[in-house]
GROMACS .gro file of C-alpha atoms in nm:
model
  301
    1MET     CA    1  23.658  -2.881  -9.029
    2SER     CA    2  23.556  -2.964  -9.386
    3ASN     CA    3  23.203  -2.902  -9.518
    4ARG     CA    4  23.151  -3.282  -9.551
    5ARG     CA    5  23.247  -3.341  -9.186
    6LEU     CA    6  23.020  -3.055  -9.080
    7ARG     CA    7  22.727  -3.209  -9.273
    8ASN     CA    8  22.792  -3.555  -9.123
    9THR     CA    9  22.810  -3.412  -8.772
   10ARG     CA   10  22.486  -3.220  -8.828
   11HIS     CA   11  22.311  -3.531  -8.962
   12ARG     CA   12  22.422  -3.740  -8.662
   13SER     CA   13  22.294  -3.470  -8.427
   14GLU     CA   14  21.960  -3.460  -8.608
   15ARG     CA   15  21.927  -3.840  -8.586
   16THR     CA   16  22.010  -3.832  -8.215
   17ALA     CA   17  21.754  -3.558  -8.154
   18ALA     CA   18  21.492  -3.750  -8.350
   19GLY     CA   19  21.561  -4.065  -8.149
   20THR     CA   20  21.527  -3.873  -7.825
   21GLU     CA   21  21.202  -3.718  -7.945
   22ASN     CA   22  21.061  -4.061  -8.029
   23LYS     CA   23  21.119  -4.166  -7.667
   24ARG     CA   24  20.923  -3.871  -7.538
   25SER     CA   25  20.556  -3.920  -7.463
   26ALA     CA   26  20.295  -3.877  -7.732
   27GLY     CA   27  20.178  -3.535  -7.627
   28GLY     CA   28  20.400  -3.405  -7.350
   29PRO     CA   29  20.755  -3.331  -7.239
   30HIS     CA   30  20.810  -3.649  -7.037
   31ASN     CA   31  21.064  -3.908  -7.148
   32ILE     CA   32  20.892  -4.247  -7.136
   33SER     CA   33  21.193  -4.464  -7.219
   34GLY     CA   34  21.253  -4.538  -6.851
   35LEU     CA   35  20.893  -4.549  -6.738
   36LEU     CA   36  20.905  -4.925  -6.678
   37ASP     CA   37  21.231  -4.908  -6.483
   38GLY     CA   38  21.178  -5.071  -6.145
   39VAL     CA   39  20.815  -5.152  -6.226
   40THR     CA   40  20.707  -5.499  -6.118
   41VAL     CA   41  20.329  -5.447  -6.151
   42VAL     CA   42  20.135  -5.280  -6.433
   43LEU     CA   43  19.785  -5.172  -6.331
   44LEU     CA   44  19.544  -5.111  -6.620
   45ASP     CA   45  19.223  -4.916  -6.659
   46ILE     CA   46  18.983  -5.055  -6.922
   47GLU     CA   47  18.761  -4.796  -7.088
   48GLY     CA   48  18.974  -4.566  -7.304
   49THR     CA   49  19.292  -4.758  -7.214
   50THR     CA   50  19.270  -5.124  -7.315
   51THR     CA   51  18.929  -5.093  -7.478
   52PRO     CA   52  18.765  -4.831  -7.701
   53ILE     CA   53  18.524  -4.598  -7.524
   54THR     CA   54  18.284  -4.658  -7.813
   55PHE     CA   55  18.254  -5.027  -7.719
   56VAL     CA   56  18.139  -4.936  -7.370
   57LYS     CA   57  17.916  -4.645  -7.469
   58ASP     CA   58  17.776  -4.783  -7.796
   59GLU     CA   59  17.741  -5.153  -7.710
   60LEU     CA   60  17.755  -5.236  -7.340
   61PHE     CA   61  17.551  -4.948  -7.199
   62PRO     CA   62  17.279  -4.951  -7.468
   63TYR     CA   63  17.239  -5.326  -7.412
   64VAL     CA   64  17.156  -5.263  -7.045
   65ARG     CA   65  16.915  -4.982  -7.128
   66SER     CA   66  16.720  -5.187  -7.379
   67HIS     CA   67  16.719  -5.515  -7.183
   68VAL     CA   68  16.695  -5.420  -6.814
   69LYS     CA   69  16.316  -5.459  -6.791
   70GLN     CA   70  16.327  -5.792  -6.975
   71HIS     CA   71  16.613  -5.911  -6.753
   72LEU     CA   72  16.427  -5.828  -6.431
   73GLU     CA   73  16.108  -5.996  -6.550
   74LYS     CA   74  16.292  -6.312  -6.652
   75HIS     CA   75  16.503  -6.346  -6.337
   76TRP     CA   76  16.272  -6.187  -6.078
   77GLN     CA   77  16.239  -6.498  -5.864
   78GLU     CA   78  16.612  -6.574  -5.861
   79GLU     CA   79  16.822  -6.492  -5.555
   80GLU     CA   80  17.088  -6.308  -5.756
   81CYS     CA   81  16.828  -6.077  -5.909
   82GLN     CA   82  16.674  -6.002  -5.570
   83GLN     CA   83  17.020  -5.924  -5.432
   84ASP     CA   84  17.074  -5.680  -5.717
   85ILE     CA   85  16.741  -5.512  -5.645
   86ALA     CA   86  16.818  -5.492  -5.272
   87ALA     CA   87  17.157  -5.330  -5.346
   88LEU     CA   88  16.996  -5.072  -5.577
   89LYS     CA   89  16.727  -5.000  -5.316
   90LYS     CA   90  16.988  -4.947  -5.046
   91GLN     CA   91  17.191  -4.717  -5.276
   92ALA     CA   92  16.876  -4.519  -5.363
   93GLU     CA   93  16.805  -4.462  -4.994
   94GLU     CA   94  17.160  -4.329  -4.951
   95ASP     CA   95  17.099  -4.101  -5.253
   96LYS     CA   96  16.758  -3.974  -5.141
   97GLU     CA   97  16.879  -3.614  -5.112
   98MET     CA   98  17.001  -3.610  -5.473
   99ASP     CA   99  16.792  -3.444  -5.744
  100GLY     CA  100  16.586  -3.686  -5.950
  101VAL     CA  101  16.669  -4.000  -5.755
  102VAL     CA  102  16.414  -4.279  -5.799
  103LEU     CA  103  16.340  -4.459  -5.473
  104ILE     CA  104  16.249  -4.828  -5.485
  105PRO     CA  105  15.952  -4.935  -5.268
  106GLU     CA  106  15.938  -5.248  -5.057
  107CYS     CA  107  15.789  -5.552  -5.226
  108ILE     CA  108  15.565  -5.647  -4.933
  109THR     CA  109  15.337  -5.875  -5.133
  110ASP     CA  110  15.415  -6.078  -5.443
  111ASP     CA  111  15.103  -5.992  -5.641
  112ASP     CA  112  15.144  -5.876  -6.000
  113GLU     CA  113  15.052  -5.515  -5.930
  114THR     CA  114  15.309  -5.474  -5.652
  115ARG     CA  115  15.574  -5.654  -5.851
  116GLN     CA  116  15.520  -5.431  -6.154
  117LYS     CA  117  15.538  -5.121  -5.936
  118VAL     CA  118  15.872  -5.227  -5.788
  119LEU     CA  119  16.004  -5.344  -6.124
  120SER     CA  120  15.918  -5.011  -6.286
  121ALA     CA  121  16.095  -4.824  -6.005
  122VAL     CA  122  16.407  -5.041  -6.042
  123VAL     CA  123  16.417  -4.976  -6.418
  124ASP     CA  124  16.381  -4.600  -6.365
  125ASN     CA  125  16.648  -4.607  -6.094
  126VAL     CA  126  16.892  -4.792  -6.320
  127LEU     CA  127  16.834  -4.545  -6.604
  128TRP     CA  128  16.874  -4.249  -6.366
  129ASN     CA  129  17.206  -4.384  -6.244
  130MET     CA  130  17.324  -4.446  -6.600
  131ASP     CA  131  17.214  -4.100  -6.717
  132ALA     CA  132  17.430  -3.956  -6.439
  133ASP     CA  133  17.720  -4.187  -6.539
  134ARG     CA  134  17.746  -4.306  -6.179
  135LYS     CA  135  18.002  -4.568  -6.078
  136VAL     CA  136  17.816  -4.709  -5.778
  137THR     CA  137  17.872  -5.077  -5.706
  138ALA     CA  138  17.500  -5.163  -5.705
  139LEU     CA  139  17.461  -5.048  -6.065
  140LYS     CA  140  17.783  -5.212  -6.181
  141GLN     CA  141  17.680  -5.540  -6.019
  142LEU     CA  142  17.349  -5.555  -6.208
  143GLN     CA  143  17.516  -5.453  -6.535
  144GLY     CA  144  17.772  -5.730  -6.495
  145HIS     CA  145  17.500  -5.989  -6.445
  146MET     CA  146  17.317  -5.868  -6.754
  147TRP     CA  147  17.629  -5.868  -6.971
  148ARG     CA  148  17.715  -6.221  -6.863
  149ALA     CA  149  17.431  -6.372  -7.065
  150ALA     CA  150  17.511  -6.148  -7.363
  151TYR     CA  151  17.876  -6.256  -7.367
  152GLN     CA  152  17.801  -6.623  -7.314
  153THR     CA  153  17.553  -6.631  -7.602
  154GLY     CA  154  17.786  -6.442  -7.836
  155LYS     CA  155  17.568  -6.131  -7.859
  156ILE     CA  156  17.863  -5.926  -7.734
  157LYS     CA  157  18.239  -5.976  -7.769
  158GLY     CA  158  18.485  -5.769  -7.570
  159GLU     CA  159  18.703  -5.533  -7.771
  160VAL     CA  160  19.070  -5.462  -7.698
  161TYR     CA  161  19.311  -5.245  -7.891
  162PRO     CA  162  19.553  -5.447  -8.110
  163ASP     CA  163  19.859  -5.319  -7.921
  164VAL     CA  164  19.733  -5.441  -7.584
  165VAL     CA  165  19.791  -5.818  -7.592
  166PRO     CA  166  20.145  -5.809  -7.742
  167ALA     CA  167  20.251  -5.549  -7.484
  168ILE     CA  168  20.107  -5.744  -7.191
  169ARG     CA  169  20.275  -6.065  -7.308
  170GLY     CA  170  20.603  -5.874  -7.326
  171TRP     CA  171  20.562  -5.744  -6.972
  172LEU     CA  172  20.486  -6.093  -6.846
  173GLU     CA  173  20.792  -6.234  -7.023
  174THR     CA  174  21.010  -5.984  -6.835
  175GLY     CA  175  20.873  -6.094  -6.498
  176ARG     CA  176  20.608  -5.829  -6.443
  177GLN     CA  177  20.251  -5.886  -6.331
  178VAL     CA  178  19.945  -5.719  -6.480
  179TYR     CA  179  19.627  -5.628  -6.290
  180ILE     CA  180  19.301  -5.458  -6.391
  181TYR     CA  181  19.134  -5.175  -6.198
  182SER     CA  182  18.802  -5.060  -6.343
  183SER     CA  183  18.477  -4.908  -6.225
  184GLY     CA  184  18.305  -5.204  -6.389
  185SER     CA  185  18.254  -5.503  -6.161
  186VAL     CA  186  18.518  -5.775  -6.147
  187GLU     CA  187  18.268  -6.007  -6.313
  188ALA     CA  188  18.216  -5.759  -6.599
  189GLN     CA  189  18.593  -5.726  -6.640
  190LYS     CA  190  18.637  -6.102  -6.662
  191LEU     CA  191  18.357  -6.130  -6.916
  192LEU     CA  192  18.511  -5.862  -7.138
  193PHE     CA  193  18.853  -6.027  -7.142
  194GLY     CA  194  18.723  -6.383  -7.126
  195PHE     CA  195  18.496  -6.342  -7.429
  196SER     CA  196  18.706  -6.097  -7.631
  197THR     CA  197  18.768  -6.057  -8.001
  198GLU     CA  198  19.120  -6.186  -7.921
  199GLY     CA  199  18.989  -6.496  -7.743
  200ASP     CA  200  19.012  -6.576  -7.372
  201LEU     CA  201  19.271  -6.337  -7.225
  202LEU     CA  202  19.213  -6.399  -6.855
  203GLU     CA  203  19.541  -6.589  -6.819
  204LEU     CA  204  19.725  -6.262  -6.881
  205PHE     CA  205  19.604  -6.102  -6.556
  206SER     CA  206  19.711  -6.173  -6.200
  207GLY     CA  207  19.398  -6.016  -6.056
  208HIS     CA  208  19.114  -5.765  -6.084
  209PHE     CA  209  18.992  -5.470  -5.875
  210ASP     CA  210  18.666  -5.274  -5.890
  211THR     CA  211  18.479  -5.018  -5.680
  212THR     CA  212  18.452  -5.261  -5.390
  213THR     CA  213  18.817  -5.168  -5.334
  214GLY     CA  214  18.728  -4.800  -5.348
  215LEU     CA  215  18.647  -4.528  -5.598
  216LYS     CA  216  18.909  -4.463  -5.864
  217VAL     CA  217  18.930  -4.095  -5.772
  218GLU     CA  218  19.035  -4.171  -5.413
  219THR     CA  219  19.400  -4.202  -5.310
  220GLU     CA  220  19.327  -4.469  -5.052
  221SER     CA  221  19.198  -4.704  -5.324
  222TYR     CA  222  19.543  -4.723  -5.478
  223ARG     CA  223  19.708  -4.779  -5.142
  224ARG     CA  224  19.472  -5.072  -5.086
  225ILE     CA  225  19.563  -5.217  -5.424
  226ALA     CA  226  19.936  -5.190  -5.351
  227THR     CA  227  19.881  -5.370  -5.023
  228ALA     CA  228  19.667  -5.637  -5.188
  229VAL     CA  229  19.928  -5.717  -5.453
  230GLY     CA  230  20.212  -5.700  -5.200
  231CYS     CA  231  20.404  -5.435  -5.385
  232ASP     CA  232  20.558  -5.099  -5.301
  233PRO     CA  233  20.348  -4.832  -5.479
  234ALA     CA  234  20.668  -4.696  -5.634
  235ASN     CA  235  20.701  -5.021  -5.828
  236ILE     CA  236  20.350  -5.000  -5.977
  237LEU     CA  237  20.270  -4.827  -6.308
  238PHE     CA  238  19.905  -4.726  -6.356
  239LEU     CA  239  19.777  -4.663  -6.709
  240THR     CA  240  19.453  -4.467  -6.745
  241ASP     CA  241  19.294  -4.210  -6.973
  242VAL     CA  242  19.143  -4.013  -6.683
  243VAL     CA  243  19.344  -3.740  -6.511
  244ARG     CA  244  19.119  -3.759  -6.202
  245GLU     CA  245  19.238  -4.119  -6.162
  246ALA     CA  246  19.603  -4.056  -6.245
  247LYS     CA  247  19.637  -3.790  -5.974
  248PRO     CA  248  19.529  -4.000  -5.674
  249SER     CA  249  19.738  -4.294  -5.794
  250GLY     CA  250  20.039  -4.063  -5.801
  251GLU     CA  251  19.952  -3.931  -5.457
  252ALA     CA  252  19.955  -4.293  -5.338
  253GLY     CA  253  20.312  -4.324  -5.467
  254MET     CA  254  20.250  -4.504  -5.796
  255LYS     CA  255  20.382  -4.407  -6.136
  256ALA     CA  256  20.096  -4.286  -6.358
  257CYS     CA  257  20.076  -4.255  -6.735
  258LEU     CA  258  19.787  -4.122  -6.943
  259THR     CA  259  19.663  -4.301  -7.254
  260VAL     CA  260  19.542  -4.112  -7.561
  261ARG     CA  261  19.297  -4.316  -7.767
  262PRO     CA  262  19.041  -4.222  -8.034
  263GLY     CA  263  18.730  -4.084  -7.868
  264ASN     CA  264  18.895  -4.014  -7.531
  265ALA     CA  265  18.843  -3.679  -7.365
  266PRO     CA  266  19.112  -3.434  -7.480
  267LEU     CA  267  19.400  -3.360  -7.246
  268THR     CA  268  19.504  -3.009  -7.154
  269GLU     CA  269  19.861  -2.878  -7.177
  270GLU     CA  270  19.869  -2.889  -6.798
  271ASP     CA  271  19.771  -3.258  -6.801
  272MET     CA  272  20.047  -3.343  -7.046
  273ALA     CA  273  20.298  -3.144  -6.847
  274GLU     CA  274  20.208  -3.331  -6.528
  275PHE     CA  275  20.197  -3.688  -6.663
  276PRO     CA  276  20.366  -3.895  -6.933
  277VAL     CA  277  20.134  -3.969  -7.224
  278ILE     CA  278  20.124  -4.262  -7.468
  279LYS     CA  279  19.910  -4.342  -7.770
  280SER     CA  280  19.991  -4.713  -7.777
  281PHE     CA  281  20.107  -4.977  -7.530
  282SER     CA  282  20.383  -5.057  -7.780
  283GLU     CA  283  20.558  -4.741  -7.659
  284LEU     CA  284  20.613  -4.921  -7.329
  285ALA     CA  285  20.765  -5.236  -7.476
  286SER     CA  286  21.043  -5.374  -7.258
  287ASP     CA  287  21.290  -5.656  -7.302
  288VAL     CA  288  21.462  -5.603  -6.969
  289SER     CA  289  21.322  -5.741  -6.643
  290PRO     CA  290  21.282  -5.516  -6.337
  291SER     CA  291  21.548  -5.714  -6.149
  292LYS     CA  292  21.800  -5.665  -6.431
  293LYS     CA  293  21.719  -5.295  -6.438
  294ARG     CA  294  21.796  -5.272  -6.066
  295SER     CA  295  22.115  -5.476  -6.113
  296ARG     CA  296  22.234  -5.241  -6.385
  297GLY     CA  297  22.170  -4.947  -6.158
  298LYS     CA  298  22.374  -5.099  -5.877
  299ALA     CA  299  22.660  -5.187  -6.113
  300ALA     CA  300  22.674  -4.830  -6.238
  301THR     CA  301  22.707  -4.679  -5.891
   0.00000   0.00000   0.00000
């Protein structure tokens, strides 16, 4: 074989290898080119996946911390506010054996002194829960109600990564459905996407799940979601930045893929060996519908 033919062959091999490498996940050995094969539902986490962690930690959470007392004072007499307080009180009683928990007393009388005592305990309880980064439904419910006013008045706009909307639209065009599963309440999820920097994005999602379905670290939660959407877990792809969420989703039979975004917790070599990893939703772009994928598979057999 001539030297020219040898060089051409080597160059073709290098291009093929490079193309294969580009289809591998961002940080691990998994090939992601077929990750959407057979997938009819894409299930998305929010924080660190569709939305920067900094938005949640630097805007949403500080807003609650600085406005919770004002919010309670303003809405104290409203039924929704009293329901939030009752839920926090019930959760505190369940947590009474935990270090530092702040119990909330009964508001037997409605005099100013009693009200201020209860209000102060609720504020301290909320801050204790937030300091511990707890995902309890009672806390998430109150946070969602507080963020609602902030979104509606334009004080806060939900942030999404620029690759998110184009990818979701592409998945929808190929016949897939997209759902959200977040520790934040369903109301908080809808506010983030309904009042986002990209406009109202709620039409992109077929549904939302939160901790009322179950904790994100529990396998049964993902089984419930599969049942709720009427889909075999094997046909669901879950995208999250948290390994402790990816593992139970996989145990439930779903495909799981980790997202690497700026500010996310670093992944270990073991994490990247266990799960596919992407840095952008654009890596999962697909122009072939799940049904066509299955048809191709049958034709090839």
